[in-house]
mmCIF file of C-alpha atoms in Angstrom:
data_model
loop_
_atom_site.group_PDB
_atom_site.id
_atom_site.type_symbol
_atom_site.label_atom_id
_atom_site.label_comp_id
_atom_site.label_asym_id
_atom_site.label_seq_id
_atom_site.Cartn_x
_atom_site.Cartn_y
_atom_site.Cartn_z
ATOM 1 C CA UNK A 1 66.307 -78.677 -136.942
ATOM 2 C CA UNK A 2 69.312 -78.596 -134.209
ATOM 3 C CA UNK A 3 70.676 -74.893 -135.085
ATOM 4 C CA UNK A 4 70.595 -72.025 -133.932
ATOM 5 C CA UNK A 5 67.591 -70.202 -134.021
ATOM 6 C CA UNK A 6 66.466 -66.268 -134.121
ATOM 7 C CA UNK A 7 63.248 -64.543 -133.508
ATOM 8 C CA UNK A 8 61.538 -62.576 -135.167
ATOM 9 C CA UNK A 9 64.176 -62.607 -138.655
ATOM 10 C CA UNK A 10 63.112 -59.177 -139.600
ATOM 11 C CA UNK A 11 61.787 -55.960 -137.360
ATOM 12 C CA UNK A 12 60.241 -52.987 -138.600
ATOM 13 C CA UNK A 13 60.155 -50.477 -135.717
ATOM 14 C CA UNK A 14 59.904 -46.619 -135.245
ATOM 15 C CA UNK A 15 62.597 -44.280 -133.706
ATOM 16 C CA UNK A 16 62.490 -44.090 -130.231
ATOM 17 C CA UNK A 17 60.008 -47.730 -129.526
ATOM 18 C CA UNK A 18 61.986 -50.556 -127.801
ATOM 19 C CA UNK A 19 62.576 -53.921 -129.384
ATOM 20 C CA UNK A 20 63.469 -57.648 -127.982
ATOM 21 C CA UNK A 21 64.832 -60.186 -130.202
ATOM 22 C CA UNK A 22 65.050 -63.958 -129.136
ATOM 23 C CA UNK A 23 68.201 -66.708 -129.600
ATOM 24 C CA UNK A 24 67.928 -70.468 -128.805
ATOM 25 C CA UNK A 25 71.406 -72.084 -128.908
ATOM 26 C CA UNK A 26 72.357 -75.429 -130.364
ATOM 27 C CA UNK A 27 70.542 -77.384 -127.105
ATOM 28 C CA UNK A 28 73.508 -78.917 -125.538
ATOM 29 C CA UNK A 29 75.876 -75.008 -125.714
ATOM 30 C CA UNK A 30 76.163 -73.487 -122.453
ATOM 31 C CA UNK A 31 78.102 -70.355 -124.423
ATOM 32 C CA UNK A 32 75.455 -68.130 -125.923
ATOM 33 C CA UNK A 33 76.822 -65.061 -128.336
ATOM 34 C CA UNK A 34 75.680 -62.102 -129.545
ATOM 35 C CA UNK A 35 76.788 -60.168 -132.646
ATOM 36 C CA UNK A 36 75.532 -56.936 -134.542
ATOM 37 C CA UNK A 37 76.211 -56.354 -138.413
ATOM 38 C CA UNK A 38 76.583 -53.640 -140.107
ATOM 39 C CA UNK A 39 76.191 -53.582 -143.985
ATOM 40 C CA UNK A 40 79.756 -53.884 -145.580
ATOM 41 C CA UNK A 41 80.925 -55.148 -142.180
ATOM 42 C CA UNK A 42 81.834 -58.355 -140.553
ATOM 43 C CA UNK A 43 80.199 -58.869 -137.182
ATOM 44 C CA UNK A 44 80.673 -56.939 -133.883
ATOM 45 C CA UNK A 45 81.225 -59.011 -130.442
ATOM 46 C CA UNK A 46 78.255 -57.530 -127.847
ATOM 47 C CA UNK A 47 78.220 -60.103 -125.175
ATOM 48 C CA UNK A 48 78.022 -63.760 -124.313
ATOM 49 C CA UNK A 49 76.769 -66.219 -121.659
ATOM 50 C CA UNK A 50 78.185 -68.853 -119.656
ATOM 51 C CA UNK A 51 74.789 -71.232 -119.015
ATOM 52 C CA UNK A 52 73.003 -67.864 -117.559
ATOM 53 C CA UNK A 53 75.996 -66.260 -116.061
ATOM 54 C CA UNK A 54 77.197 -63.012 -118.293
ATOM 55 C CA UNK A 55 80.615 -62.961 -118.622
ATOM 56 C CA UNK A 56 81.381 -59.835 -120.789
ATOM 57 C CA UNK A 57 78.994 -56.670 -121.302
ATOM 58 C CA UNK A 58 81.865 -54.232 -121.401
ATOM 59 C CA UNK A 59 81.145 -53.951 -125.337
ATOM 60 C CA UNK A 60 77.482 -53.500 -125.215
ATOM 61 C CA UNK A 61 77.234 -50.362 -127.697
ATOM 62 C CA UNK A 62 75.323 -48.382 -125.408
ATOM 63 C CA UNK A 63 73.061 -48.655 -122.041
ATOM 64 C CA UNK A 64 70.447 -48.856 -124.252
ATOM 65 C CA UNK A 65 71.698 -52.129 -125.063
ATOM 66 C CA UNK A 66 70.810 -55.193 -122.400
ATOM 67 C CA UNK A 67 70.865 -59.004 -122.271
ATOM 68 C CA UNK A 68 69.631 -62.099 -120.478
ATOM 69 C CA UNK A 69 69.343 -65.594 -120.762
ATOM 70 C CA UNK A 70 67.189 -66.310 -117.344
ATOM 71 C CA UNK A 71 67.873 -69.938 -117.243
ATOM 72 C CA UNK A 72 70.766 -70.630 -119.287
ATOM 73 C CA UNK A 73 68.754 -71.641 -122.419
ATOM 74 C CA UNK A 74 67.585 -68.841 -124.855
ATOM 75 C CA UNK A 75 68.106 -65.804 -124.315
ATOM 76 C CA UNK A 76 67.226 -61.995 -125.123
ATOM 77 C CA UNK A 77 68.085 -58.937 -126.703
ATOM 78 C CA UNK A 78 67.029 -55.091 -126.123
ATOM 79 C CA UNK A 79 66.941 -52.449 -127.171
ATOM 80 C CA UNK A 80 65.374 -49.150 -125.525
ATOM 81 C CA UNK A 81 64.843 -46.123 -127.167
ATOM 82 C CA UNK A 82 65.763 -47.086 -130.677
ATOM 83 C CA UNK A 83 67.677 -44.759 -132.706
ATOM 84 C CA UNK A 84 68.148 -45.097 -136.546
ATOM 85 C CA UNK A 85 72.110 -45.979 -135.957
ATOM 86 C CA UNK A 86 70.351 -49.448 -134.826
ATOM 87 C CA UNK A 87 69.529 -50.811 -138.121
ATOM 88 C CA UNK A 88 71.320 -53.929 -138.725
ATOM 89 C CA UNK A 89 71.111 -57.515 -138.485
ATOM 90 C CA UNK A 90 71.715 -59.250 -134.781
ATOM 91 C CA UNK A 91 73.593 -62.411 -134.975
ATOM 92 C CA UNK A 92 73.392 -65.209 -132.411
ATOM 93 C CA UNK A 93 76.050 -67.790 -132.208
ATOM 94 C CA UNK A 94 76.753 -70.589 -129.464
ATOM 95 C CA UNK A 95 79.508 -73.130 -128.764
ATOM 96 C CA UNK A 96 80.049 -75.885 -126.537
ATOM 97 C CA UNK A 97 83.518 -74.381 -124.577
ATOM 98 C CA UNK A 98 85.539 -71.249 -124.655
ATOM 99 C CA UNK A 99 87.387 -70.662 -128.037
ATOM 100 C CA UNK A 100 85.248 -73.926 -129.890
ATOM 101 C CA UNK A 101 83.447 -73.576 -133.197
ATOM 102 C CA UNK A 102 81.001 -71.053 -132.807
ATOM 103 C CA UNK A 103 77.487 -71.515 -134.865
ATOM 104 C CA UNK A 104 75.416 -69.033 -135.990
ATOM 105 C CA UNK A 105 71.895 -68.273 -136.240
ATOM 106 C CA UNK A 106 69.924 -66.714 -139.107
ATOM 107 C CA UNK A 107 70.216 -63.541 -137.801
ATOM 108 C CA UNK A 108 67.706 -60.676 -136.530
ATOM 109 C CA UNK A 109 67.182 -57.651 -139.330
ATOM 110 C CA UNK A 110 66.564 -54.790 -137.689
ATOM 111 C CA UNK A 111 64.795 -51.739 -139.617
ATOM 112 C CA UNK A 112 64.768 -48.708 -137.390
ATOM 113 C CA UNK A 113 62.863 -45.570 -139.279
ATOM 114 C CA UNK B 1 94.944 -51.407 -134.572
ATOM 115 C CA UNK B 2 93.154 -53.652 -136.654
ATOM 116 C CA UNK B 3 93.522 -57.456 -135.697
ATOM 117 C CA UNK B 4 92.286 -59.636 -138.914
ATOM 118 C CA UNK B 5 92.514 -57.959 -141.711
ATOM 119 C CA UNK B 6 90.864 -58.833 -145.553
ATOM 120 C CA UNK B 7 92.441 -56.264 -148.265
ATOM 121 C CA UNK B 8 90.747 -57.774 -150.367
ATOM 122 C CA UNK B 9 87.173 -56.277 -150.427
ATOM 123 C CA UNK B 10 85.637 -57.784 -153.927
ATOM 124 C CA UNK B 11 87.314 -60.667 -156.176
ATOM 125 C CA UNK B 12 85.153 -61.612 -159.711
ATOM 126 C CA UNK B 13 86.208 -64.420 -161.268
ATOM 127 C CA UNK B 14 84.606 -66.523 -163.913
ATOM 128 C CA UNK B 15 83.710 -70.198 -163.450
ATOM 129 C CA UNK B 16 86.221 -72.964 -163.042
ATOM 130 C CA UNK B 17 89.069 -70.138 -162.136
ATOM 131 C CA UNK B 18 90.753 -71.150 -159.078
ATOM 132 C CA UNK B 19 90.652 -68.039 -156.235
ATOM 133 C CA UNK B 20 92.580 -66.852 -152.904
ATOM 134 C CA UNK B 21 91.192 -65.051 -150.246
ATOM 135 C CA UNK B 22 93.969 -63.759 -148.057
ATOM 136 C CA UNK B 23 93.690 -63.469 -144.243
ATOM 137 C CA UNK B 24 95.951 -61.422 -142.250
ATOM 138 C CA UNK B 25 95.845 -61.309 -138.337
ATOM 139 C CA UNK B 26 97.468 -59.925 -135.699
ATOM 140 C CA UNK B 27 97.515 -61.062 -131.714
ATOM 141 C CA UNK B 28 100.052 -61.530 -128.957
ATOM 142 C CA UNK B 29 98.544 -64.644 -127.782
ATOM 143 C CA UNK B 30 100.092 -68.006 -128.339
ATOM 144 C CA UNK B 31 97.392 -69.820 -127.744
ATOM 145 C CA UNK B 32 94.616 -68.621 -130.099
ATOM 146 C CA UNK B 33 92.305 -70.021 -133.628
ATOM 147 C CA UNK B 34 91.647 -68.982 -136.986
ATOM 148 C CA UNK B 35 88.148 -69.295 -138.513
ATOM 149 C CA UNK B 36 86.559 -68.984 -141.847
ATOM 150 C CA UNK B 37 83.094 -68.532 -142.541
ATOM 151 C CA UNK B 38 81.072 -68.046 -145.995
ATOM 152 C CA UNK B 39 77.764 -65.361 -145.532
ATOM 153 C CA UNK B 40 75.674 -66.128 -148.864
ATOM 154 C CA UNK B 41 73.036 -63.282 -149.799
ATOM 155 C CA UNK B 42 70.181 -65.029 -147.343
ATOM 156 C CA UNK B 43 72.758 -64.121 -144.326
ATOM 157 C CA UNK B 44 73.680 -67.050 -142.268
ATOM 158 C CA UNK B 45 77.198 -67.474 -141.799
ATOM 159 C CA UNK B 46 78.314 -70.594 -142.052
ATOM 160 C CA UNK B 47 81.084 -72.298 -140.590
ATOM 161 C CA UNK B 48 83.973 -73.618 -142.589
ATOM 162 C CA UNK B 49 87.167 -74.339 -141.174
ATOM 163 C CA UNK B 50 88.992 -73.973 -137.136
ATOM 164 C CA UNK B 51 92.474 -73.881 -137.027
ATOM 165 C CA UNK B 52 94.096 -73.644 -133.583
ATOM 166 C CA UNK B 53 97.675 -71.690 -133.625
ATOM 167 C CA UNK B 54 100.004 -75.161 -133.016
ATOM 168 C CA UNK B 55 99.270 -76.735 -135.941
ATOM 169 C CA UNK B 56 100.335 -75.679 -139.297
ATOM 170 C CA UNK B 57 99.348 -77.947 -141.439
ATOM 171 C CA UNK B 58 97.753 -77.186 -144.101
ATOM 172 C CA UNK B 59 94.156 -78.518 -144.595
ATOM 173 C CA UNK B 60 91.810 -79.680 -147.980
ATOM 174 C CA UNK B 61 88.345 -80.617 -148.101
ATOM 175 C CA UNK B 62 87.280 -81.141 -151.191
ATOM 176 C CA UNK B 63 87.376 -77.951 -153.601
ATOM 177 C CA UNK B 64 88.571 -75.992 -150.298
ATOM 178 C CA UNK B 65 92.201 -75.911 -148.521
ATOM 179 C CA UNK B 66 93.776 -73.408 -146.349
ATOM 180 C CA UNK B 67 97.249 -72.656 -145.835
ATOM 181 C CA UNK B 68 98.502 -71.465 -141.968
ATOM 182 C CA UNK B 69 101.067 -69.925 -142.158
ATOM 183 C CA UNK B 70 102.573 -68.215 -138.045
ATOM 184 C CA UNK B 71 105.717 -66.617 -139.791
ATOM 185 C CA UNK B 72 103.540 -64.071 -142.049
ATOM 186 C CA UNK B 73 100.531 -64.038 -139.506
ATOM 187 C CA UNK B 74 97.986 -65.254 -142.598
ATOM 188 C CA UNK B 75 95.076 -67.877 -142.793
ATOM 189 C CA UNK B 76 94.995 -67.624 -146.771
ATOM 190 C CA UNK B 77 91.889 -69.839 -148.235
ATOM 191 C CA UNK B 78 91.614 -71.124 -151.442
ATOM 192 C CA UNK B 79 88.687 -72.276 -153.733
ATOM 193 C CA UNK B 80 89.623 -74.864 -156.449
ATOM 194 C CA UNK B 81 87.328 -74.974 -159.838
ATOM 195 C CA UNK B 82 85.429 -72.331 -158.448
ATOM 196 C CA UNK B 83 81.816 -72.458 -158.632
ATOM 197 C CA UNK B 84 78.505 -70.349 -159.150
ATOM 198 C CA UNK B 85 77.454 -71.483 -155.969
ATOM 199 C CA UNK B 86 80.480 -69.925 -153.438
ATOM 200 C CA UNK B 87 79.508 -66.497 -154.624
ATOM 201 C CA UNK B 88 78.924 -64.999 -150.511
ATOM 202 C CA UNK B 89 80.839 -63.082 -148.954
ATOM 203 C CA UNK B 90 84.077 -65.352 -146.696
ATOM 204 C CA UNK B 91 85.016 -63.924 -143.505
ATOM 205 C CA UNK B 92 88.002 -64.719 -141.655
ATOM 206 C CA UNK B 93 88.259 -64.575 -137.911
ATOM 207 C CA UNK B 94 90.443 -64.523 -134.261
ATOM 208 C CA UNK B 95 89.688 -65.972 -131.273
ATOM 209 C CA UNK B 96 92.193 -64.962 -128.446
ATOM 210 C CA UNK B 97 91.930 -66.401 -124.661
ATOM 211 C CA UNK B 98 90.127 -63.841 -122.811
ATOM 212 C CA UNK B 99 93.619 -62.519 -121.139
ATOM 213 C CA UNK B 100 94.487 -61.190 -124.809
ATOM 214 C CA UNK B 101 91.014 -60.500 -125.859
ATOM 215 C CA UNK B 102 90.475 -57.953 -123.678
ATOM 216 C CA UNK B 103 88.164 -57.771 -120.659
ATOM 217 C CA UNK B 104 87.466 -61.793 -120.348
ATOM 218 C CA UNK B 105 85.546 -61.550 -123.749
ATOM 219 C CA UNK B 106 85.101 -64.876 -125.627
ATOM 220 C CA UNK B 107 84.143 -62.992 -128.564
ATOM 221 C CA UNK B 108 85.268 -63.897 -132.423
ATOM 222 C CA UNK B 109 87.071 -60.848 -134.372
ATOM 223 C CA UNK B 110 86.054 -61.122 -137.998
ATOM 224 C CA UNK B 111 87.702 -59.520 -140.838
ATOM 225 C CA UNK B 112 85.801 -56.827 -143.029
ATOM 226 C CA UNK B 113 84.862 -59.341 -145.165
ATOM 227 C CA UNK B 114 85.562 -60.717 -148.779
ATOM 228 C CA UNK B 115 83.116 -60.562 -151.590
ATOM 229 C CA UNK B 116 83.506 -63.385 -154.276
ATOM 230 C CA UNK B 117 82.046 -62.981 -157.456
ATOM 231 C CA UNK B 118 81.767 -66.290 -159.563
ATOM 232 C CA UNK B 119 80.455 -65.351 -162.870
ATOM 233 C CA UNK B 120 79.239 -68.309 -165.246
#
């Protein structure tokens, strides 16, 4: 399978714990994407990657919030201090160039109690 | 102000009923695409259709066409003989260059969404 992929696909966590989810693009994208979902909603724009280079973090919900992609392959998601307003599912996408098709992963669920 | 806008939250139709999901956006780019993806209940969205802003025609693949139209801002999609199986929610979506986008982002701007219903 070529897609994108997500790790874990569903999280269970307490209020307050941190949690890292994992992305790894379509193999030859140098754009990575990330995306949080609310239910009801269409996805958010967080962030996204140029190879390992982040370009955008301005809408990063909070400074809880952080991302890397250490050498421009998969990359990570955190977030500290979880608070219940976290639940939701985290979408990864990637693309080949600025503005091209973007493909999406299966998605992170995120459970915070 | 919103920038892609679905009014239509839920449609139901029964089987075989054609259906149009209507796609409304807003930018001051010139330079910018539409996209439509469909989210069935497991959650992936998947791609369906890139339109970039020069060229109007109007597209069909298979059961599925789109009509662009820049004069009244939509991206309207439309399912032919409709089917069980494209019950999911359809999202449409902008990509702007980064000058219009705001802040460099490369980021998509989905809709709310659209719910279709297909009932047998």
């Amino acid at each position: 399978d070529t897609g994108v992929s997500q790790d874990p696909r569903h999280k269970i966590t307490k209020r307050g714990q941190n949690v890292t989810f994992r992305c790894d693009p379509i193999s030859e994208h140098n754009r990575l994407y990330w995306y949080r979902q609310t239910l009801g909603q269409g996805p958010e724009f967080l962030t996204y990657f140029q190879n390992e280079a982040q370009l955008e973090k301005s809408r990063l919900l909070s400074d809880r919030f952080s991302a890397e992609r250490p050498k421009g392959s998969f990359s990570t998601l955190e977030i500290q201090r979880t608070e219940q307003g976290d639940s939701a599912m985290y979408l990864c996408a990637s693309s080949l160039r600025m503005q091209e098709t973007q493909y999406f992963g299966p998605g992170t669920r995120l459970l915070v109690l | 102000a919103q920038k892609v806008t679905q009014a239509q939250t839920e449609i139901s139709v029964v089987e075989k009923e054609d259906v149009t999901l209507d796609c409304v956006y807003e930018t001051r780019d010139t330079t910018y695409y539409l996209f439509w993806y469909k989210q069935p209940p497991s959650g992936e969205l998947v791609f369906l259709i890139r339109r970039n802003s020069f060229d109007e025609q109007n597209e069909i693949s298979g059961r599925y066409s789109w009509n662009f139209q820049k004069s009244t801002s939509s991206f309207n999609f439309t399912i032919t003989a409709s089917q069980v199986v494209d019950s999911a929610v359809y999202f449409c979506a902008l990509s702007e260059s980064p000058l219009y986008s705001g802040g460099g982002a490369d980021g998509l701007t989905f809709g709310k969404g659209t719910h279709l219903i297909i009932q047998p």
